[in-house]
Short mmCIF file of C-alpha atoms in Angstrom, two decimals:
data_model
loop_
_atom_site.label_atom_id
_atom_site.label_comp_id
_atom_site.label_asym_id
_atom_site.label_seq_id
_atom_site.Cartn_x
_atom_site.Cartn_y
_atom_site.Cartn_z
CA MET S 1 0.00 0.00 0.00
CA LYS S 2 2.90 2.34 0.62
CA ILE S 3 3.92 1.99 -3.04
CA ALA S 4 0.38 2.78 -4.18
CA ASP S 5 0.23 5.83 -1.91
CA ALA S 6 3.55 7.04 -3.31
CA LEU S 7 2.26 6.63 -6.88
CA ARG S 8 -0.92 8.57 -6.03
CA ARG S 9 1.20 11.54 -5.05
CA LEU S 10 2.50 11.62 -8.65
CA ASP S 11 -1.01 12.06 -10.07
CA ALA S 12 -0.98 15.30 -12.12
CA TYR S 13 -4.71 15.13 -12.79
CA PRO S 14 -6.49 14.90 -9.40
CA ARG S 15 -10.29 14.74 -9.67
CA THR S 16 -12.48 17.21 -7.86
CA LEU S 17 -15.43 15.83 -5.94
CA GLU S 18 -18.81 16.30 -7.56
CA ASP S 19 -20.07 18.23 -4.55
CA PHE S 20 -17.43 20.92 -5.06
CA SER S 21 -18.02 21.33 -8.84
CA VAL S 22 -20.00 24.35 -9.95
CA ARG S 23 -21.59 24.32 -13.44
CA SER S 24 -22.60 27.61 -15.05
CA LEU S 25 -24.28 28.80 -18.21
CA SER S 26 -21.19 30.75 -19.30
CA GLY S 27 -19.03 27.64 -18.89
CA ALA S 28 -21.42 25.62 -21.07
CA ILE S 29 -21.34 28.26 -23.82
CA ILE S 30 -17.53 28.40 -23.76
CA THR S 31 -17.38 24.59 -23.90
CA LEU S 32 -19.62 24.45 -26.99
CA ILE S 33 -17.64 27.20 -28.74
CA SER S 34 -14.25 25.63 -27.94
CA THR S 35 -15.44 22.16 -29.04
CA SER S 36 -16.63 23.59 -32.38
CA ILE S 37 -13.28 25.32 -32.88
CA VAL S 38 -11.42 22.07 -32.13
CA ILE S 39 -13.52 20.14 -34.67
CA ILE S 40 -12.99 22.74 -37.39
CA LEU S 41 -9.24 22.99 -36.81
CA ILE S 42 -8.80 19.21 -36.76
CA PHE S 43 -10.76 18.92 -40.04
CA LEU S 44 -8.53 21.54 -41.68
CA GLU S 45 -5.47 19.75 -40.36
CA PHE S 46 -6.74 16.46 -41.83
CA VAL S 47 -7.26 18.13 -45.23
CA ALA S 48 -3.69 19.44 -45.09
CA TYR S 49 -2.47 15.96 -44.09
CA VAL S 50 -4.06 14.17 -47.06
CA THR S 51 -2.99 16.91 -49.52
CA PRO S 52 0.59 16.36 -50.77
CA ASN S 53 3.06 19.11 -50.02
CA LEU S 54 4.63 20.52 -53.20
CA THR S 55 8.31 21.41 -52.85
CA GLU S 56 10.42 23.30 -55.38
CA ASP S 57 14.15 22.78 -55.92
CA LEU S 58 16.64 24.36 -58.32
CA PHE S 59 19.80 22.60 -59.47
CA VAL S 60 22.13 22.25 -62.46
CA ASP S 61 20.58 20.32 -65.34
CA THR S 62 22.64 17.27 -66.28
CA THR S 63 19.93 15.42 -68.30
CA ARG S 64 20.96 16.17 -71.88
CA THR S 65 20.10 12.82 -73.42
CA HIS S 66 16.40 13.02 -74.28
CA LYS S 67 15.09 15.15 -77.13
CA LEU S 68 13.20 18.42 -76.96
CA ARG S 69 9.57 18.13 -78.04
CA ILE S 70 7.97 21.25 -79.52
CA ASN S 71 4.16 21.21 -79.59
CA VAL S 72 2.79 23.72 -82.09
CA ASP S 73 -0.76 24.83 -82.83
CA ILE S 74 -0.85 28.16 -84.68
CA THR S 75 -3.57 29.65 -86.86
CA LEU S 76 -2.77 32.02 -89.74
CA HIS S 77 -5.93 33.94 -90.52
CA ASN S 78 -5.10 35.24 -94.00
CA LEU S 79 -2.50 33.01 -95.67
CA ALA S 80 -3.28 29.77 -97.49
CA CYS S 81 -1.62 26.51 -96.47
CA ASN S 82 0.03 26.00 -99.88
CA TYR S 83 2.00 29.20 -99.34
CA VAL S 84 3.19 28.49 -95.79
CA SER S 85 6.48 26.84 -94.83
CA LEU S 86 7.59 25.64 -91.41
CA ASP S 87 11.37 25.41 -91.02
CA ALA S 88 13.54 24.42 -88.06
CA MET S 89 17.14 25.52 -87.73
CA ASP S 90 20.02 25.02 -85.31
CA SER S 91 21.68 27.69 -83.19
CA SER S 92 24.18 28.70 -85.90
CA GLY S 93 21.35 29.45 -88.32
CA ASP S 94 23.14 28.20 -91.43
CA GLN S 95 22.10 24.53 -91.48
CA HIS S 96 18.77 22.88 -90.87
CA LEU S 97 18.20 20.44 -88.08
CA ARG S 98 17.49 16.78 -88.63
CA VAL S 99 14.15 16.60 -86.88
CA ASP S 100 11.41 14.07 -86.33
CA HIS S 101 8.09 15.76 -86.93
CA ASP S 102 4.40 15.13 -87.21
CA VAL S 103 2.98 18.43 -88.42
CA PHE S 104 -0.21 18.89 -90.44
CA LYS S 105 -1.76 21.97 -92.01
CA HIS S 106 -5.53 22.41 -92.02
CA ARG S 107 -7.15 24.68 -94.58
CA LEU S 108 -9.49 27.37 -93.22
CA ASP S 109 -11.67 30.04 -94.69
CA LEU S 110 -11.08 33.70 -93.88
CA LYS S 111 -13.45 33.42 -90.90
CA GLY S 112 -11.39 30.63 -89.34
CA ASN S 113 -13.76 27.76 -90.13
CA PRO S 114 -12.34 24.50 -91.55
CA LEU S 115 -13.00 23.99 -95.25
CA LYS S 116 -15.29 21.07 -95.96
CA GLU S 117 -14.14 17.98 -97.88
CA THR S 118 -10.47 18.78 -97.39
CA GLU S 119 -7.85 16.57 -95.77
CA PRO S 120 -4.99 17.83 -93.59
CA ILE S 121 -1.79 18.60 -95.49
CA LYS S 122 1.29 16.80 -94.23
CA GLU S 123 3.91 19.49 -93.67
CA ILE S 124 7.47 18.77 -94.85
CA VAL S 125 9.81 20.43 -92.39
CA ALA S 126 13.11 21.40 -93.98
CA VAL S 127 15.99 19.12 -92.96
CA SER S 128 19.70 18.82 -93.69
CA PRO S 129 20.77 17.35 -97.02
CA SER S 130 20.57 13.58 -96.95
CA SER S 131 23.63 11.36 -97.23
CA LYS S 132 21.71 8.65 -99.10
CA ASN S 133 22.45 7.59 -102.65
CA SER S 134 21.08 10.13 -105.15
CA THR S 135 19.43 7.34 -107.15
CA CYS S 136 16.93 6.81 -104.35
CA GLY S 137 14.43 9.67 -104.29
CA SER S 138 12.84 10.81 -101.06
CA CYS S 139 9.19 10.01 -100.27
CA TYR S 140 9.03 12.97 -97.86
CA GLY S 141 7.95 11.03 -94.78
CA ALA S 142 5.52 8.66 -96.57
CA GLU S 143 7.97 5.80 -97.21
CA HIS S 144 7.06 2.31 -95.97
CA ASN S 145 10.58 1.48 -94.82
CA LYS S 146 14.15 2.75 -95.10
CA THR S 147 14.66 1.20 -98.55
CA HIS S 148 11.50 2.66 -100.10
CA CYS S 149 12.36 5.14 -102.88
CA CYS S 150 10.21 7.63 -104.78
CA ASN S 151 12.01 8.67 -107.96
CA SER S 152 9.01 10.17 -109.73
CA CYS S 153 6.10 12.44 -108.91
CA GLU S 154 3.64 9.56 -109.36
CA GLU S 155 5.49 7.43 -106.79
CA VAL S 156 5.38 10.26 -104.25
CA LEU S 157 1.66 10.77 -104.86
CA GLU S 158 1.02 7.04 -104.50
CA ALA S 159 2.93 6.91 -101.20
CA TYR S 160 0.91 9.86 -99.90
CA ARG S 161 -2.34 8.29 -101.13
CA GLN S 162 -1.61 5.11 -99.17
CA LYS S 163 -0.91 7.21 -96.07
CA LYS S 164 -4.15 9.15 -96.74
CA TRP S 165 -2.22 12.42 -96.59
CA ASN S 166 -2.85 15.48 -98.67
CA VAL S 167 0.32 16.31 -100.54
CA GLN S 168 1.78 19.80 -101.02
CA LEU S 169 3.13 19.52 -104.54
CA ASP S 170 5.19 22.71 -104.60
CA LYS S 171 7.55 21.19 -101.97
CA ILE S 172 8.11 17.93 -103.85
CA ASP S 173 11.20 18.09 -106.07
CA GLN S 174 9.86 15.34 -108.34
CA CYS S 175 6.69 17.37 -109.01
CA LYS S 176 8.06 20.90 -109.40
CA ASP S 177 7.89 20.81 -113.21
CA GLN S 178 4.26 19.63 -113.10
CA TYR S 179 2.85 22.16 -110.67
CA LYS S 180 2.50 25.91 -111.00
CA ARG S 181 0.76 28.34 -108.74
CA THR S 182 -0.15 32.01 -108.67
CA ASP S 183 0.67 34.04 -105.59
CA ALA S 184 -2.58 35.99 -106.02
CA ASP S 185 -4.42 33.06 -104.36
CA ALA S 186 -2.30 33.26 -101.22
CA PHE S 187 -4.64 35.52 -99.23
CA LYS S 188 -7.95 33.83 -100.05
CA GLU S 189 -7.72 31.23 -97.25
CA GLY S 190 -6.38 30.70 -93.77
CA CYS S 191 -4.27 27.88 -92.37
CA ARG S 192 -3.92 26.09 -89.04
CA ILE S 193 -0.54 24.45 -88.41
CA GLN S 194 -0.80 21.72 -85.80
CA GLY S 195 1.56 19.00 -84.62
CA HIS S 196 4.92 18.52 -82.95
CA LEU S 197 8.65 18.51 -83.66
CA GLU S 198 11.35 16.57 -81.83
CA VAL S 199 14.76 18.21 -81.99
CA ASN S 200 18.06 17.86 -80.17
CA ARG S 201 18.37 19.63 -76.84
CA MET S 202 20.28 22.65 -78.00
CA ALA S 203 19.55 26.27 -78.83
CA GLY S 204 17.72 26.75 -82.11
CA SER S 205 14.78 28.31 -83.86
CA PHE S 206 11.80 27.56 -86.02
CA HIS S 207 9.71 29.88 -88.10
CA ILE S 208 6.55 30.07 -90.17
CA ALA S 209 6.95 32.17 -93.31
CA PRO S 210 5.34 32.51 -96.74
CA GLY S 211 6.81 30.80 -99.79
CA SER S 212 8.86 27.68 -100.48
CA SER S 213 12.10 27.56 -98.49
CA PHE S 214 15.55 26.43 -99.54
CA SER S 215 19.18 27.11 -98.60
CA ILE S 216 22.01 28.44 -100.74
CA ARG S 217 25.35 28.14 -98.95
CA GLN S 218 24.79 29.98 -95.66
CA PHE S 219 21.59 31.76 -96.65
CA HIS S 220 18.04 30.63 -95.94
CA ILE S 221 15.67 31.83 -98.68
CA HIS S 222 11.90 31.81 -99.15
CA ASP S 223 10.56 32.00 -102.70
CA PHE S 224 7.58 34.35 -102.51
CA GLN S 225 6.86 37.09 -105.01
CA ILE S 226 4.50 39.30 -102.96
CA ALA S 227 6.32 41.68 -100.64
CA ASP S 228 3.39 42.94 -98.55
CA VAL S 229 2.35 40.17 -96.19
CA LYS S 230 0.30 40.77 -93.04
CA LEU S 231 0.43 37.66 -90.88
CA ALA S 232 -2.49 37.96 -88.46
CA HIS S 233 -2.17 34.87 -86.28
CA THR S 234 -3.29 33.17 -83.08
CA ILE S 235 -1.06 30.92 -81.00
CA ASN S 236 -3.57 28.31 -79.87
CA HIS S 237 -0.89 26.30 -78.09
CA LEU S 238 2.88 26.31 -77.80
CA SER S 239 4.80 24.18 -75.33
CA PHE S 240 8.02 22.23 -75.02
CA GLY S 241 6.76 19.06 -73.38
CA ASP S 242 3.82 17.95 -71.29
CA LYS S 243 1.44 20.49 -69.82
CA ILE S 244 1.47 21.25 -66.08
CA GLU S 245 -1.38 23.46 -64.94
CA PHE S 246 0.35 25.27 -62.07
CA ALA S 247 3.59 25.92 -64.00
CA THR S 248 4.32 28.31 -66.89
CA THR S 249 4.56 25.57 -69.51
CA HIS S 250 2.15 27.31 -71.91
CA PRO S 251 2.18 31.11 -71.34
CA LEU S 252 1.37 31.93 -74.99
CA ASP S 253 -1.80 29.84 -75.28
CA GLY S 254 -4.63 31.86 -76.80
CA PHE S 255 -2.41 34.81 -77.72
CA LYS S 256 -3.77 36.64 -80.77
CA VAL S 257 -1.88 39.15 -82.94
CA GLU S 258 -3.49 41.56 -85.37
CA PRO S 259 -1.33 43.58 -87.82
CA GLU S 260 -1.10 47.31 -87.30
CA GLY S 261 -3.13 49.49 -89.65
CA ASP S 262 -0.30 51.36 -91.39
CA ALA S 263 2.11 48.43 -91.72
CA LYS S 264 2.25 46.74 -95.12
CA SER S 265 4.47 43.84 -94.08
CA GLU S 266 5.58 42.74 -90.61
CA MET S 267 8.01 40.39 -88.95
CA TYR S 268 7.11 38.85 -85.57
CA ASN S 269 9.88 37.63 -83.28
CA TYR S 270 9.38 35.55 -80.14
CA TYR S 271 12.46 35.02 -77.95
CA LEU S 272 11.95 32.07 -75.62
CA LYS S 273 14.00 31.16 -72.55
CA ILE S 274 13.38 27.48 -71.78
CA ILE S 275 13.79 26.14 -68.24
CA PRO S 276 13.90 22.33 -67.97
CA THR S 277 11.39 21.09 -65.40
CA VAL S 278 10.67 17.74 -63.77
CA TYR S 279 7.49 17.04 -61.83
CA VAL S 280 7.73 14.11 -59.40
CA ARG S 281 4.32 12.93 -58.23
CA ALA S 282 3.57 10.37 -55.56
CA ASN S 283 3.31 6.77 -56.82
CA THR S 284 3.59 7.81 -60.51
CA ALA S 285 6.38 8.23 -63.02
CA PRO S 286 8.04 11.67 -63.10
CA ILE S 287 7.06 14.11 -65.86
CA ASN S 288 9.91 15.72 -67.79
CA THR S 289 8.78 18.96 -69.40
CA ASN S 290 9.90 22.57 -69.85
CA GLN S 291 8.72 25.97 -68.72
CA PHE S 292 9.56 29.07 -70.70
CA SER S 293 9.39 32.83 -70.61
CA VAL S 294 8.84 34.90 -73.73
CA THR S 295 9.82 38.31 -75.08
CA ARG S 296 7.93 39.57 -78.13
CA TYR S 297 9.08 42.01 -80.79
CA ARG S 298 7.27 43.31 -83.87
CA LYS S 299 9.15 44.82 -86.81
CA ASP S 300 7.55 46.93 -89.54
CA LEU S 301 9.29 45.99 -92.80
CA SER S 302 7.66 48.77 -94.78
CA SER S 303 9.92 51.45 -93.24
CA ARG S 304 13.20 50.23 -94.77
CA GLU S 305 13.73 47.66 -92.04
CA ARG S 306 15.66 44.57 -93.05
CA GLY S 307 14.02 41.22 -92.55
CA MET S 308 11.56 38.71 -93.95
CA PRO S 309 7.83 38.62 -93.19
CA GLY S 310 7.04 35.70 -90.96
CA ILE S 311 6.64 34.41 -87.41
CA PHE S 312 10.00 33.53 -85.86
CA PHE S 313 10.59 31.62 -82.62
CA SER S 314 14.14 31.60 -81.20
CA TYR S 315 14.77 29.52 -78.09
CA GLU S 316 17.65 28.71 -75.78
CA LEU S 317 17.85 26.36 -72.83
CA SER S 318 18.76 27.34 -69.30
CA PRO S 319 21.55 25.32 -67.61
CA LEU S 320 19.39 25.06 -64.48
CA MET S 321 16.48 22.72 -63.84
CA VAL S 322 13.42 23.19 -61.66
CA LYS S 323 12.13 20.17 -59.74
CA TYR S 324 8.62 20.01 -58.30
CA GLU S 325 8.07 17.12 -55.93
CA GLU S 326 4.99 16.01 -54.04
CA GLN S 327 5.79 14.92 -50.47
CA GLN S 328 3.31 13.24 -48.13
CA ARG S 329 3.14 14.59 -44.57
CA SER S 330 3.88 12.10 -41.80
CA PHE S 331 1.16 10.78 -39.49
CA GLY S 332 3.24 11.73 -36.45
CA HIS S 333 3.18 15.36 -37.59
CA PHE S 334 -0.61 15.16 -38.00
CA ALA S 335 -1.11 13.59 -34.54
CA THR S 336 1.16 16.17 -32.89
CA ASN S 337 -0.77 19.04 -34.45
CA CYS S 338 -4.10 17.52 -33.36
CA CYS S 339 -2.88 17.23 -29.75
CA SER S 340 -1.63 20.82 -29.89
CA ILE S 341 -5.01 22.01 -31.15
CA ILE S 342 -6.99 20.18 -28.47
CA GLY S 343 -4.70 21.19 -25.60
CA GLY S 344 -4.30 24.79 -26.74
CA VAL S 345 -7.99 25.47 -27.38
CA PHE S 346 -9.22 23.94 -24.09
CA THR S 347 -6.47 25.68 -22.11
CA VAL S 348 -7.39 29.08 -23.50
CA ALA S 349 -11.11 28.25 -23.01
CA GLY S 350 -10.41 27.36 -19.37
CA ILE S 351 -8.61 30.67 -18.78
CA ILE S 352 -11.53 32.59 -20.34
CA ALA S 353 -14.06 30.62 -18.27
CA VAL S 354 -12.20 31.34 -15.00
CA PHE S 355 -11.89 35.03 -15.91
CA LEU S 356 -15.60 35.34 -16.66
CA SER S 357 -16.58 33.43 -13.50
CA ASN S 358 -14.38 35.55 -11.23
CA SER S 359 -15.55 38.74 -12.86
CA TRP S 360 -19.19 37.77 -12.35
CA GLU S 361 -18.54 36.93 -8.68
CA VAL S 362 -16.92 40.33 -8.09
CA LEU S 363 -19.81 42.16 -9.75
CA ARG S 364 -22.40 40.19 -7.80
CA ASN S 365 -20.71 40.88 -4.46
CA LYS S 366 -20.54 44.60 -5.15
CA LEU S 367 -24.18 44.58 -6.20
CA GLU S 368 -25.17 42.92 -2.93
CA ILE S 369 -23.40 45.51 -0.76
CA GLY S 370 -24.48 48.42 -2.97
CA LYS S 371 -21.01 49.42 -4.19
CA LEU S 372 -21.55 48.69 -7.87
CA SER S 373 -21.56 52.40 -8.74
#
């Protein structure tokens, strides 16, 4: 019994006899309010516990192996698809990139509506000169295998027919002598360029400009006879990888450009700074994508400014990488916060209850002896 008596002296929570407990209306109100506060705070803490915590880190990018994917969706409101070229170039600007691409051009009317009974046109993005034997003509992306050759215009058309692609004859070397066009028809339609390019992870550029493109030595030339070209356009989507809603992976989406009234021909430049980004989510594979910032510049070519009408995108990659990672909060942290909420709220409620009770006792005693005034 002596041991039990010694343990009782260590009791930090002695109970008060029921006869000495006084229950009041103010104490009941404070208890209800404090209990409601505890329930609300614990619910908010539970929501924070089940919601992953997103952390952001910045470090030097060492992942230079995978390619850079460029997703493009741009609408030209007043230039026909047959007169539009999409070219990709490396950082030096004098040689074209070898790129994998899947870009199609959709014909539109001047109001932006797709033309009926027309198939998408497979765009042929300019590439470096091939090292293959000259006796094997290119099929321009429609070949069945690596040994498939198209040495005549009919063979190219047949390859495109089997792919169910609409061919752009003015870009096919085998068909150049059989196809003529007049530049007066260039502004009777619109064009939507949609698809993606996969290029090496290095600084470069791509542009959309009127006319057929080709290179002579170190010069990139577009064959277009009309000098005054107003390229009203809308960037429906432009990104360099997968889309992340909370990051700036697509800041130009929905951006529309209208030519100025006095300008006869304009050149639009977009300078892009790409920041490699990785998004690590819980229990899923990481997403490798890119954010980018943009600086825009418009040049009026009618006032003796040098340049070529078109839409030019120049990009360079940052040596740093941003990493977003979802981290789950620990249950111990959640339990500790719940205990802190319960103890803190009821402690403060107890102090308020004692203060109100003592204040009421003092007022009542003064009222009884007539000293309340």
